[in-house]
């Protein structure tokens, strides 16, 4: 993982998020973790406090960007009162998070795709939690 | 140039320093030749900016200085304008790079510095030595076939040495480059290596003895590579593998026996290697390659990946690109039908000469699905199997047989031998087909777009540093960061050093490729005093067991040395007991004889 390149990606991601909403970002590249705090989710999503806010977490492994990040979201959110299949409760996740199901994207290309791509995929997927191939739609 | 020099002769030496080495790629040398050696016979100038790390200067960027930026540029002299020198040297030095100031002698095949060159170098030293006293001051002069170099190791002093040059992928040059080389101290046992010397020459054999080879993965493939290289005469090894020997490994790991089940693979293979070549020594890391200290890996002249994890291969690939080291990636695969019939039997051996041949990423050998699988824990894999995202068989081991491993290992060792001795240009990429018996050699080229070795990659960057620009960028983002911690983190694995002296002389071992040996079961091994002798417990009883994440191997290495000491420090009574145990039968017969004689005399 090239730290300088990832920092550039984070800068671009912050700008991308800033186009639509304000959210705070953290990162810890010793652990390969990028977190977006208090992201506003689309209509239909709700957390335990009854608001549409959630934290989003990208875990980048040591081979990033050759492999896509693993994505987690706050574990207390529901979509229209239910837990859709994108909330992957059976899989392991950091405390307070649940794995967000974007299984391996066969189209993932380290030359083209980055954190902004992943965020756009997530936005599309959150709009329609039953989307089959969010990468194409993003 | 014919000007005389004022430099006292004792300050200028033909001695080649062993404190620094300039590492260039063949592609960079080609570019320098194209720029500096034109048909017009005019001298030209270029800067080579280098990343310094552990005494090696990795050439990172070539910066040619055009004629309009030179104060003088003619047939017998060249020097950049002062403003250009200030700007370019200042910028490089402020970035922590070491500039090498290189000019040409287009009228010469094997150039040497002229008296005028000596004066100019001394004026640079007087100027820069006070400003950057900790940065070596390096110079070079290039001719059509050779290159001479100079370095002020301490630029506050007039003493100058020659700077050794290593060219990565030198076989790819149109013509060889004769340049100072690092001093060698290796002497070769001409009797032992007589047949090899007849093939590889004494110089070639000496090079093998003088190189450090790193092997990542000491399983069915890596153990054969290690054994062959040791027999060939390689003396210095660095091994990395976190795994322990399992029974199912025994048909393939050279040197492993039933008694080794549960022991770290690196130790078992290291011991086999030092038996094969008693002059060899191994720094054995019972760890993932990612956890081996970077300076230990960077000290390897060639890194060999014989590992089944793509994550480790990609790490080695990037490490080689960053540190301008040769990397040889070797692997095998067997495809079978459901009823166990072999349909495909393949081996791949790829040479990565950074900046000269294609790297793993240039050739698209990345596999995101495989990487994702390797990053998942058991719970995640279980969940994905339940959801149908993964097949149940992802947890099944791959089929493997030793003849295919040996085929790939032979190709790997031949490639390394050519690379090190230079008797022939090594292939870039060899594909072996075990079913059709085909061996195909393919040329590869680096890609400018490659994210690892391309224009925006990390060729020659050395270990990743968090520079001030990156820190400033992070601060401007107003993010919560701890880059200091990131900058300080480094691998902490410690090696077990294994040499022939670490081992007790032992009887031939079962499984040793030197020849057939009688079967010894693991129960009798410790009593028979084979591998570890009677003083050491069998390593299979090591409480660390099979766990690859267990604490690293330094403790067991110390134990081994302590055992050696304990053996040599046996007290007199203990030695007497040992003698009695060893010779119990003859002593008993002797006692009976004395008793019988005494009774006879009494009668």
XYZ file of C-alpha atoms in Angstrom:
741
model
C 0.000 0.000 0.000
C 1.445 3.319 -1.070
C 0.577 5.675 1.787
C 1.088 8.866 -0.200
C -1.261 7.603 -2.931
C -3.876 6.562 -0.391
C -3.776 9.999 1.219
C -4.455 11.532 -2.185
C -7.406 9.140 -2.550
C -8.720 10.170 0.862
C -8.484 13.801 -0.166
C -10.486 13.044 -3.295
C -13.002 11.035 -1.291
C -13.486 13.874 1.159
C -14.100 16.248 -1.742
C -16.553 13.778 -3.278
C -18.515 13.410 -0.048
C -18.382 17.163 0.470
C -20.321 17.705 -2.767
C -23.432 16.234 -1.171
C -23.081 16.365 2.580
C -20.709 17.075 5.405
C -19.203 14.085 7.132
C -16.126 13.735 9.239
C -13.347 11.388 8.173
C -10.677 9.518 10.094
C -7.937 7.304 8.926
C -5.338 5.090 10.482
C -3.074 3.706 7.817
C -1.070 1.685 10.309
C -4.171 -0.498 10.447
C -5.356 0.356 6.934
C -8.628 1.853 8.165
C -10.544 4.794 6.668
C -13.728 5.831 8.494
C -16.496 8.220 7.432
C -18.467 9.362 10.473
C -22.110 10.405 10.555
C -22.771 9.771 6.909
C -26.354 10.652 5.961
C -28.051 7.624 4.387
C -30.800 7.618 1.746
C -34.513 7.482 2.619
C -35.587 4.187 4.132
C -32.546 3.705 6.357
C -32.729 4.413 10.066
C -30.481 3.882 13.061
C -31.522 3.026 16.639
C -31.946 6.730 17.405
C -34.370 7.125 14.534
C -32.047 9.197 12.336
C -30.480 8.369 8.967
C -26.874 8.611 10.147
C -24.284 5.864 10.178
C -20.528 5.420 10.267
C -18.899 3.769 7.278
C -15.542 2.024 7.436
C -13.174 0.896 4.671
C -10.501 -1.634 5.595
C -7.584 -1.576 3.175
C -5.273 -4.558 3.304
C -1.556 -4.464 2.580
C -2.057 -5.203 -1.120
C -4.426 -2.264 -1.681
C -5.255 -1.068 -4.380
C -4.762 -4.493 -5.984
C -7.662 -5.754 -3.917
C -10.855 -3.870 -3.150
C -11.432 -2.533 0.369
C -13.682 -4.406 2.782
C -16.640 -2.246 3.778
C -18.408 -2.037 7.144
C -21.334 0.081 8.339
C -22.773 0.853 11.784
C -24.456 -2.284 13.053
C -27.597 -0.541 14.357
C -29.053 0.519 11.023
C -32.119 -0.998 9.376
C -33.759 -0.527 5.989
C -37.514 -0.091 6.182
C -37.451 -1.877 9.514
C -35.649 -4.946 8.225
C -32.067 -6.113 7.856
C -31.489 -6.548 4.118
C -28.958 -9.033 2.745
C -26.349 -6.290 2.229
C -25.985 -6.174 6.016
C -23.862 -9.259 6.411
C -24.476 -10.090 10.068
C -23.001 -13.611 9.876
C -19.568 -12.376 8.888
C -17.033 -11.019 11.340
C -16.718 -7.254 11.768
C -15.081 -4.708 14.086
C -17.104 -3.814 17.210
C -20.110 -1.591 16.410
C -19.993 -2.459 12.723
C -21.525 -4.994 10.390
C -19.949 -6.068 7.132
C -21.544 -4.410 4.133
C -21.967 -6.959 1.401
C -20.149 -5.957 -1.716
C -18.581 -9.291 -2.469
C -15.637 -9.524 -4.812
C -16.100 -7.276 -7.802
C -14.693 -9.130 -10.770
C -14.324 -5.807 -12.572
C -12.120 -4.326 -9.860
C -9.137 -2.713 -11.550
C -6.444 -1.079 -9.404
C -5.560 1.250 -12.272
C -9.091 2.634 -12.492
C -10.817 2.089 -9.186
C -10.177 3.665 -5.828
C -11.896 4.790 -2.629
C -14.112 7.214 -4.529
C -15.261 4.323 -6.742
C -16.065 2.269 -3.652
C -17.987 5.145 -2.113
C -20.047 5.619 -5.279
C -20.809 1.893 -5.330
C -21.967 2.187 -1.741
C -24.177 5.158 -2.502
C -25.867 3.209 -5.310
C -26.169 0.126 -3.148
C -27.642 2.096 -0.232
C -30.238 3.586 -2.577
C -31.195 0.093 -3.636
C -29.985 -2.486 -1.121
C -30.949 -5.300 -3.500
C -28.658 -4.170 -6.327
C -26.817 -7.103 -7.960
C -23.853 -5.298 -9.507
C -23.299 -1.906 -7.951
C -19.995 -1.409 -9.783
C -21.740 -1.228 -13.168
C -24.358 1.162 -11.839
C -21.725 3.324 -10.178
C 41.343 16.966 -20.655
C 44.937 17.647 -19.760
C 44.845 20.158 -16.899
C 46.980 19.307 -13.898
C 45.546 18.738 -10.469
C 46.485 20.153 -7.090
C 44.893 17.267 -5.230
C 47.422 15.399 -3.151
C 47.736 11.891 -4.523
C 47.248 10.270 -1.138
C 43.718 11.694 -0.913
C 42.691 10.093 -4.209
C 42.563 6.342 -4.095
C 41.856 3.498 -6.483
C 40.330 1.669 -3.545
C 36.713 0.726 -4.084
C 34.682 1.555 -0.998
C 32.529 -1.032 0.714
C 30.469 1.634 2.470
C 28.335 2.634 -0.517
C 27.168 1.090 -3.764
C 25.392 2.739 -6.676
C 22.577 0.591 -8.070
C 21.372 1.383 -11.589
C 19.002 -0.528 -13.830
C 20.091 -1.557 -17.319
C 17.342 0.683 -18.676
C 18.832 3.660 -16.824
C 22.334 2.839 -18.115
C 20.949 2.655 -21.654
C 19.293 6.037 -21.198
C 22.494 7.558 -19.828
C 24.476 6.208 -22.753
C 21.974 7.600 -25.238
C 22.097 11.034 -23.633
C 25.759 11.317 -22.734
C 27.482 9.584 -25.656
C 26.514 11.263 -28.911
C 28.277 11.059 -32.265
C 29.232 14.766 -32.109
C 31.976 14.001 -29.558
C 30.765 16.706 -27.135
C 30.903 15.998 -23.404
C 27.508 15.999 -21.704
C 26.183 16.040 -18.158
C 23.373 14.349 -16.193
C 22.352 14.044 -12.584
C 21.302 10.690 -11.182
C 19.189 11.164 -8.061
C 19.412 8.215 -5.683
C 17.528 6.962 -2.650
C 20.089 6.091 0.037
C 19.351 3.034 2.171
C 21.766 0.903 4.179
C 24.719 1.988 2.050
C 22.992 1.351 -1.256
C 22.161 4.248 -3.536
C 19.122 3.274 -5.634
C 19.043 5.321 -8.824
C 15.569 6.798 -8.895
C 15.648 9.491 -11.515
C 17.879 10.472 -14.427
C 18.009 14.214 -15.006
C 19.893 15.149 -18.192
C 21.195 18.732 -18.337
C 20.770 20.243 -21.829
C 23.453 22.386 -23.406
C 21.592 25.654 -22.809
C 21.661 24.953 -19.061
C 25.437 24.463 -19.047
C 28.081 27.058 -18.245
C 30.430 25.219 -20.580
C 29.817 22.255 -22.882
C 32.460 21.318 -25.444
C 34.691 18.429 -26.533
C 36.903 18.571 -23.440
C 34.751 20.106 -20.718
C 31.219 20.298 -19.393
C 29.661 21.862 -16.314
C 26.107 23.000 -15.594
C 25.462 26.678 -14.933
C 25.696 27.681 -11.285
C 21.982 28.524 -11.072
C 21.128 25.067 -12.457
C 23.449 23.386 -9.982
C 21.939 25.294 -7.087
C 18.392 24.504 -8.106
C 18.771 20.828 -8.963
C 21.270 19.813 -6.322
C 19.422 21.791 -3.656
C 16.099 20.252 -4.556
C 17.465 16.698 -4.530
C 19.401 17.113 -1.302
C 16.455 18.732 0.476
C 14.369 15.685 -0.537
C 16.936 13.400 1.100
C 18.225 12.095 -2.227
C 21.876 11.624 -3.062
C 22.832 13.184 -6.406
C 25.465 11.535 -8.575
C 27.048 14.029 -10.982
C 27.793 12.196 -14.169
C 29.515 13.441 -17.310
C 30.849 11.745 -20.408
C 34.163 11.208 -22.124
C 32.810 10.381 -25.579
C 36.395 10.026 -26.869
C 37.082 7.138 -24.504
C 35.978 3.522 -24.138
C 37.216 3.038 -20.572
C 37.340 6.539 -19.075
C 39.031 7.837 -15.970
C 38.804 11.210 -14.282
C 41.110 13.858 -15.703
C 43.077 16.396 -13.686
C 40.425 19.005 -14.495
C 37.750 16.591 -13.266
C 39.713 16.244 -10.013
C 39.743 20.019 -9.580
C 36.021 20.314 -10.289
C 35.153 17.502 -7.871
C 37.228 19.193 -5.195
C 35.442 22.495 -5.770
C 32.079 20.734 -5.383
C 33.323 19.190 -2.158
C 34.389 22.554 -0.769
C 30.995 24.012 -1.688
C 28.644 21.195 -0.632
C 30.705 19.453 2.033
C 29.951 22.104 4.634
C 26.285 22.374 3.693
C 25.533 18.631 3.617
C 28.274 16.998 5.685
C 26.325 13.744 6.134
C 25.589 13.177 2.457
C 28.153 11.332 0.339
C 29.282 13.321 -2.664
C 29.277 11.133 -5.767
C 30.653 11.535 -9.294
C 30.935 9.443 -12.412
C 32.439 9.578 -15.870
C 30.971 7.475 -18.657
C 32.702 6.127 -21.737
C 31.483 3.758 -24.453
C 32.347 0.582 -22.594
C 33.140 1.642 -19.085
C 32.438 4.004 -16.257
C 34.625 5.321 -13.478
C 33.281 6.659 -10.226
C 34.306 8.620 -7.161
C 32.777 9.288 -3.786
C 33.677 11.536 -0.885
C 32.223 9.418 1.917
C 32.891 12.248 4.352
C 32.647 15.362 2.173
C 34.403 17.449 4.787
C 37.581 15.520 4.077
C 39.580 15.353 0.855
C 39.816 11.553 0.861
C 38.108 10.045 -2.146
C 37.249 6.462 -3.014
C 35.802 4.703 -6.040
C 32.094 3.952 -5.818
C 31.088 0.403 -6.768
C 28.306 0.073 -9.323
C 25.748 -2.691 -9.681
C 23.636 -2.826 -12.829
C 20.303 -4.610 -12.398
C 19.549 -6.674 -15.513
C 23.010 -6.029 -16.971
C 22.524 -8.809 -19.540
C 19.993 -6.535 -21.269
C 22.669 -3.954 -22.142
C 23.767 -3.724 -25.776
C 27.367 -3.841 -24.587
C 28.743 -4.576 -21.129
C 29.583 -1.739 -18.739
C 32.970 -2.034 -17.105
C 32.650 -0.247 -13.759
C 34.101 -0.570 -10.257
C 32.557 -3.461 -8.381
C 32.165 -4.158 -4.707
C 35.235 -5.802 -3.187
C 34.795 -9.527 -2.688
C 36.255 -11.575 0.123
C 34.930 -14.988 -0.842
C 37.423 -17.751 -1.451
C 36.326 -20.952 -3.110
C 37.214 -24.525 -2.176
C 38.622 -25.515 -5.568
C 38.653 -29.201 -4.730
C 35.025 -29.388 -3.647
C 33.771 -27.245 -6.525
C 36.136 -28.559 -9.200
C 33.359 -29.722 -11.567
C 31.303 -26.578 -11.065
C 34.330 -24.365 -11.713
C 34.928 -26.229 -14.966
C 31.426 -25.148 -16.007
C 30.920 -21.780 -14.349
C 34.563 -20.583 -14.037
C 36.226 -19.684 -10.754
C 34.844 -16.160 -10.985
C 31.331 -17.519 -11.401
C 31.784 -19.871 -8.453
C 33.126 -16.985 -6.388
C 30.061 -14.914 -7.230
C 27.794 -17.694 -6.010
C 29.737 -17.837 -2.767
C 29.568 -14.070 -2.393
C 25.818 -13.555 -2.891
C 23.006 -13.582 -0.364
C 19.886 -15.389 -1.516
C 16.511 -14.890 0.169
C 13.934 -17.661 -0.124
C 10.330 -17.007 0.825
C 8.410 -20.236 1.358
C 10.326 -23.353 2.404
C 7.817 -25.950 1.326
C 7.908 -28.501 -1.465
C 9.368 -26.042 -3.961
C 11.461 -23.733 -1.773
C 13.214 -26.602 0.021
C 14.484 -28.018 -3.288
C 15.628 -24.592 -4.468
C 17.442 -24.034 -1.169
C 19.158 -27.426 -1.229
C 20.298 -27.079 -4.836
C 21.653 -23.573 -4.285
C 23.546 -24.714 -1.195
C 25.099 -27.602 -3.112
C 25.928 -25.193 -5.917
C 27.991 -23.139 -3.484
C 25.736 -20.351 -2.201
C 26.766 -19.571 1.370
C 24.458 -16.891 2.686
C 20.723 -17.422 2.919
C 17.742 -15.646 4.414
C 14.686 -17.898 4.836
C 11.136 -16.848 5.651
C 8.173 -19.105 6.335
C 5.734 -19.004 9.271
C 4.543 -22.594 8.854
C 5.421 -25.803 10.635
C 5.989 -29.177 9.038
C 2.859 -31.310 8.742
C 2.782 -35.014 7.929
C 1.221 -34.246 4.554
C 4.319 -32.115 3.736
C 6.756 -34.982 4.192
C 6.495 -36.317 0.629
C 7.717 -32.972 -0.685
C 9.924 -31.035 1.768
C 13.561 -31.951 1.226
C 15.249 -32.762 4.499
C 12.051 -33.297 6.510
C 11.332 -36.569 8.306
C 8.614 -37.873 10.617
C 10.662 -36.518 13.533
C 10.344 -33.007 12.118
C 6.546 -32.911 12.144
C 5.532 -29.831 14.125
C 8.881 -28.092 13.745
C 9.250 -24.781 11.878
C 9.892 -25.400 8.182
C 12.632 -22.778 8.132
C 14.619 -24.620 10.782
C 14.205 -28.050 9.227
C 15.262 -26.845 5.770
C 18.052 -24.659 7.176
C 19.584 -27.649 8.915
C 19.353 -29.633 5.705
C 21.003 -26.786 3.814
C 23.970 -26.422 6.162
C 24.495 -30.168 5.976
C 24.522 -29.916 2.177
C 26.996 -27.041 2.354
C 28.838 -26.749 5.688
C 30.076 -23.289 4.681
C 26.518 -22.015 4.455
C 24.729 -19.965 7.078
C 21.031 -19.214 7.219
C 19.115 -16.433 8.919
C 15.881 -18.342 9.419
C 12.754 -16.254 10.065
C 9.792 -18.243 11.265
C 7.584 -15.455 10.010
C 5.680 -14.085 7.043
C 7.914 -12.211 4.622
C 5.978 -9.052 5.474
C 7.258 -9.388 9.057
C 10.917 -9.866 8.163
C 12.945 -6.668 8.812
C 13.388 -4.766 5.588
C 17.142 -4.416 5.955
C 17.441 -8.216 6.121
C 15.511 -8.589 2.862
C 17.319 -5.685 1.223
C 20.628 -7.423 1.943
C 19.564 -10.251 -0.397
C 21.019 -9.995 -3.882
C 18.250 -12.225 -5.199
C 14.878 -12.871 -3.606
C 13.052 -16.066 -4.537
C 9.326 -16.466 -3.933
C 8.245 -20.096 -3.655
C 5.107 -19.399 -1.711
C 1.462 -20.191 -2.327
C 0.043 -16.902 -1.054
C -0.419 -14.187 -3.657
C -0.185 -11.546 -0.918
C 3.382 -12.650 -0.189
C 4.303 -12.766 -3.886
C 3.042 -9.238 -4.450
C 4.919 -8.056 -1.366
C 8.169 -9.562 -2.703
C 7.501 -8.053 -6.113
C 7.023 -4.548 -4.711
C 9.955 -4.948 -2.331
C 12.234 -5.862 -5.247
C 11.011 -2.902 -7.288
C 11.526 -0.489 -4.391
C 15.000 -1.798 -3.537
C 16.240 -2.644 -7.056
C 16.756 -6.317 -6.175
C 16.212 -9.239 -8.520
C 13.110 -11.267 -7.699
C 12.403 -14.765 -9.027
C 8.800 -15.841 -8.608
C 8.183 -19.572 -8.853
C 4.988 -21.567 -8.573
C 3.216 -24.726 -9.700
C -0.370 -25.777 -10.179
C -2.151 -29.043 -10.890
C -5.686 -29.295 -12.204
C -7.605 -32.524 -11.779
C -11.004 -33.861 -12.711
C -13.449 -34.896 -9.994
C -12.226 -38.475 -10.282
C -8.636 -37.389 -9.664
C -7.330 -37.468 -13.240
C -4.629 -34.834 -13.908
C -5.659 -32.493 -16.717
C -3.054 -29.789 -16.268
C 0.360 -29.707 -14.643
C 2.028 -26.319 -14.815
C 5.009 -24.474 -13.489
C 5.737 -20.753 -13.845
C 9.043 -19.072 -13.137
C 9.249 -15.313 -13.635
C 12.283 -13.106 -13.270
C 11.653 -9.563 -12.124
C 14.651 -7.369 -12.900
C 13.235 -4.015 -11.763
C 12.812 -1.548 -14.601
C 14.197 -4.062 -17.100
C 11.693 -6.935 -17.269
C 7.979 -6.922 -16.516
C 6.982 -7.247 -12.865
C 4.034 -9.268 -11.547
C 1.735 -6.251 -11.837
C 2.968 -5.428 -15.366
C 1.874 -8.909 -16.406
C -1.476 -8.648 -14.648
C -0.714 -11.522 -12.296
C -2.920 -9.925 -9.683
C -6.130 -11.747 -8.711
C -8.480 -9.628 -6.537
C -10.649 -12.640 -5.643
C -7.645 -14.600 -4.426
C -6.371 -11.624 -2.430
C -9.759 -11.177 -0.822
C -9.891 -14.841 0.105
C -6.420 -14.631 1.665
C -7.504 -11.630 3.745
C -10.586 -13.402 5.170
C -10.649 -15.179 8.508
C -12.335 -18.555 9.058
C -15.618 -16.975 10.191
C -15.829 -14.846 7.064
C -15.068 -17.786 4.803
C -17.679 -19.887 6.605
C -20.261 -17.120 6.201
C -19.451 -16.693 2.507
C -19.751 -20.429 1.915
C -23.147 -20.430 3.650
C -24.308 -17.593 1.427
C -23.015 -19.379 -1.658
C -20.446 -16.700 -2.473
C -17.634 -19.211 -2.104
C -17.416 -22.886 -2.983
C -16.823 -25.347 -0.183
C -13.590 -26.464 -1.866
C -11.815 -23.115 -1.245
C -10.662 -24.664 2.004
C -9.297 -27.789 0.336
C -5.536 -27.963 -0.163
C -4.265 -27.858 -3.733
C -2.900 -31.080 -5.241
C 0.916 -31.218 -5.209
C 3.609 -33.727 -6.192
C 7.343 -33.464 -5.851
C 8.352 -34.111 -9.511
C 6.522 -30.994 -10.655
C 8.017 -29.010 -7.781
C 11.459 -30.263 -8.791
C 10.868 -29.225 -12.388
C 10.023 -25.668 -11.337
C 12.837 -25.651 -8.753
C 15.413 -26.704 -11.371
C 14.271 -23.913 -13.665
C 14.443 -21.434 -10.790
C 17.959 -22.471 -9.799
C 19.164 -22.362 -13.403
C 17.721 -18.874 -13.710
C 19.444 -17.733 -10.503
C 22.731 -19.329 -11.577
C 22.704 -17.476 -14.886
C 21.727 -14.284 -13.117
C 24.515 -14.489 -10.556
C 27.375 -15.940 -12.590
C 26.489 -14.211 -15.841
C 27.400 -17.198 -18.016
C 24.218 -16.712 -20.032
C 21.308 -14.279 -20.068
C 18.494 -15.613 -17.873
C 15.008 -16.011 -19.308
C 12.415 -13.432 -18.308
C 9.602 -15.907 -17.896
C 9.466 -19.672 -18.270
C 6.268 -21.666 -18.525
C 6.491 -25.401 -17.922
C 3.838 -27.860 -18.970
C 4.232 -31.177 -17.207
C 1.589 -32.956 -19.229
C 2.978 -32.079 -22.676
C 6.613 -31.744 -21.511
C 6.825 -28.309 -23.075
C 9.036 -25.534 -21.749
C 8.315 -22.103 -23.191
C 10.480 -19.057 -22.561
C 8.890 -15.636 -22.999
C 10.379 -12.141 -22.974
C 8.662 -9.509 -20.824
C 8.810 -5.727 -20.665
C 7.953 -3.260 -17.925
C 4.811 -1.222 -18.456
C 4.850 2.569 -18.024
C 1.327 2.319 -16.622
C 2.251 -0.309 -14.040
C 1.202 0.809 -10.567
C 4.335 -0.782 -9.070
C 7.220 -0.183 -11.495
C 5.657 2.314 -13.939
C 5.968 6.085 -14.109
C 3.861 6.607 -10.976
C 5.179 3.523 -9.230
C 7.883 3.063 -6.636
C 10.946 1.985 -8.660
C 14.071 2.668 -6.595
C 12.162 4.463 -3.838
C 13.477 2.179 -1.114
C 11.441 1.702 2.049
C 8.304 3.772 2.083
C 8.853 7.048 3.938
C 6.328 9.549 5.127
C 7.813 12.753 3.803
C 6.990 16.308 4.841
C 4.793 16.903 1.796
C 2.634 13.927 2.722
C 2.387 15.108 6.311
C 1.428 18.608 5.169
C -1.179 17.124 2.845
C -2.666 15.099 5.683
C -2.771 18.137 7.952
C -4.479 20.209 5.267
C -7.247 17.601 5.173
C -7.923 18.190 8.863
C -8.044 14.450 9.507
C -7.313 12.452 12.605
C -4.041 10.788 11.759
C -1.091 9.190 13.392
C 1.475 9.234 10.643
C 4.333 9.305 13.107
C 3.343 5.864 14.269
C 3.105 4.778 10.665
C 6.577 6.096 9.920
C 8.036 4.260 12.874
C 6.441 0.898 12.282
C 8.715 -1.814 10.983
C 8.839 -5.560 11.056
C 10.116 -7.054 14.282
C 10.719 -10.715 13.479
C 14.076 -12.024 14.648
C 16.038 -14.786 12.960
C 17.539 -18.004 14.164
C 21.042 -18.178 12.761
C 21.770 -21.700 11.613
C 25.235 -22.834 10.573
C 27.031 -26.152 10.444
C 28.497 -25.282 13.849
C 24.972 -25.114 15.273
C 24.505 -28.782 14.558
C 26.033 -31.833 16.112
C 27.600 -34.307 13.720
C 24.859 -36.756 12.900
C 24.348 -40.049 11.178
C 22.808 -39.917 7.699
C 19.182 -38.920 8.050
C 16.208 -40.585 6.528
C 14.947 -38.436 3.672
C 18.363 -36.899 3.006
C 18.804 -36.645 -0.726
C 22.437 -37.702 -0.404
C 21.378 -41.315 -0.467
C 19.179 -43.992 1.049
C 19.095 -44.272 4.817
C 17.505 -46.727 7.213
C 14.062 -45.914 8.616
C 14.128 -44.483 12.130
C 10.856 -43.903 13.864
C 10.225 -40.715 15.765
C 10.069 -42.519 19.126
C 13.599 -43.823 18.842
C 15.053 -40.659 17.313
C 15.776 -38.829 20.550
C 17.264 -41.951 22.122
C 19.365 -42.732 19.094
C 20.831 -39.222 19.274
C 20.400 -38.383 15.589
C 19.381 -34.824 14.847
C 19.454 -33.057 18.172
C 21.266 -35.637 20.227
C 20.211 -36.911 23.610
C 20.480 -33.546 25.378
C 17.812 -31.798 23.344
C 14.147 -32.703 23.425
C 12.702 -33.580 20.035
C 11.608 -30.334 18.406
C 8.237 -31.869 17.583
C 7.458 -31.449 21.265
C 7.880 -27.689 20.945
C 4.885 -26.163 22.768
C 4.427 -23.671 19.936
C 3.050 -26.628 17.993
C 1.447 -26.055 14.648
C 0.345 -22.483 15.168
C 1.787 -20.286 12.406
C 1.037 -17.194 14.491
C 3.095 -18.464 17.437
C 5.921 -16.288 18.836
C 8.907 -16.120 16.549
C 11.964 -18.264 16.447
C 14.610 -16.374 18.405
C 13.963 -18.350 21.553
C 14.496 -21.678 19.881
C 17.673 -20.364 18.256
C 19.046 -19.381 21.653
C 18.044 -22.761 22.985
C 20.044 -24.440 20.284
C 23.133 -22.444 21.134
C 22.581 -23.054 24.843
C 22.380 -26.766 24.114
C 25.720 -26.561 22.376
C 27.218 -24.825 25.376
C 25.674 -27.325 27.766
C 27.172 -30.128 25.739
C 30.664 -28.668 25.899
C 30.345 -27.810 29.620
C 29.580 -31.313 30.837
C 31.175 -31.979 34.234
C 33.726 -34.756 34.718
C 31.246 -37.064 36.435
C 28.688 -36.472 33.732
C 31.301 -37.300 31.120
C 32.159 -40.492 33.007
C 28.487 -41.435 33.100
C 28.198 -40.736 29.395
C 31.212 -42.964 28.734
C 29.695 -45.695 30.888
C 26.359 -45.438 29.045
C 27.981 -45.529 25.658
C 30.334 -48.418 26.503
C 28.133 -50.357 28.903
C 28.412 -53.673 27.084
C 32.250 -53.897 26.792
C 32.642 -52.733 30.403
C 30.230 -55.433 31.642
C 32.140 -58.099 29.700
C 35.392 -56.753 31.139
C 34.009 -56.918 34.696
C 32.858 -60.506 34.186
C 36.329 -61.395 32.869
C 38.035 -59.828 35.927
C 35.628 -61.678 38.239
C 36.302 -65.003 36.501
C 40.089 -64.435 36.679
C 39.857 -63.561 40.398
C 37.898 -66.768 41.146
C 40.392 -68.827 39.106
C 43.357 -67.331 41.000
C 41.641 -67.960 44.376
C 41.356 -71.632 43.511
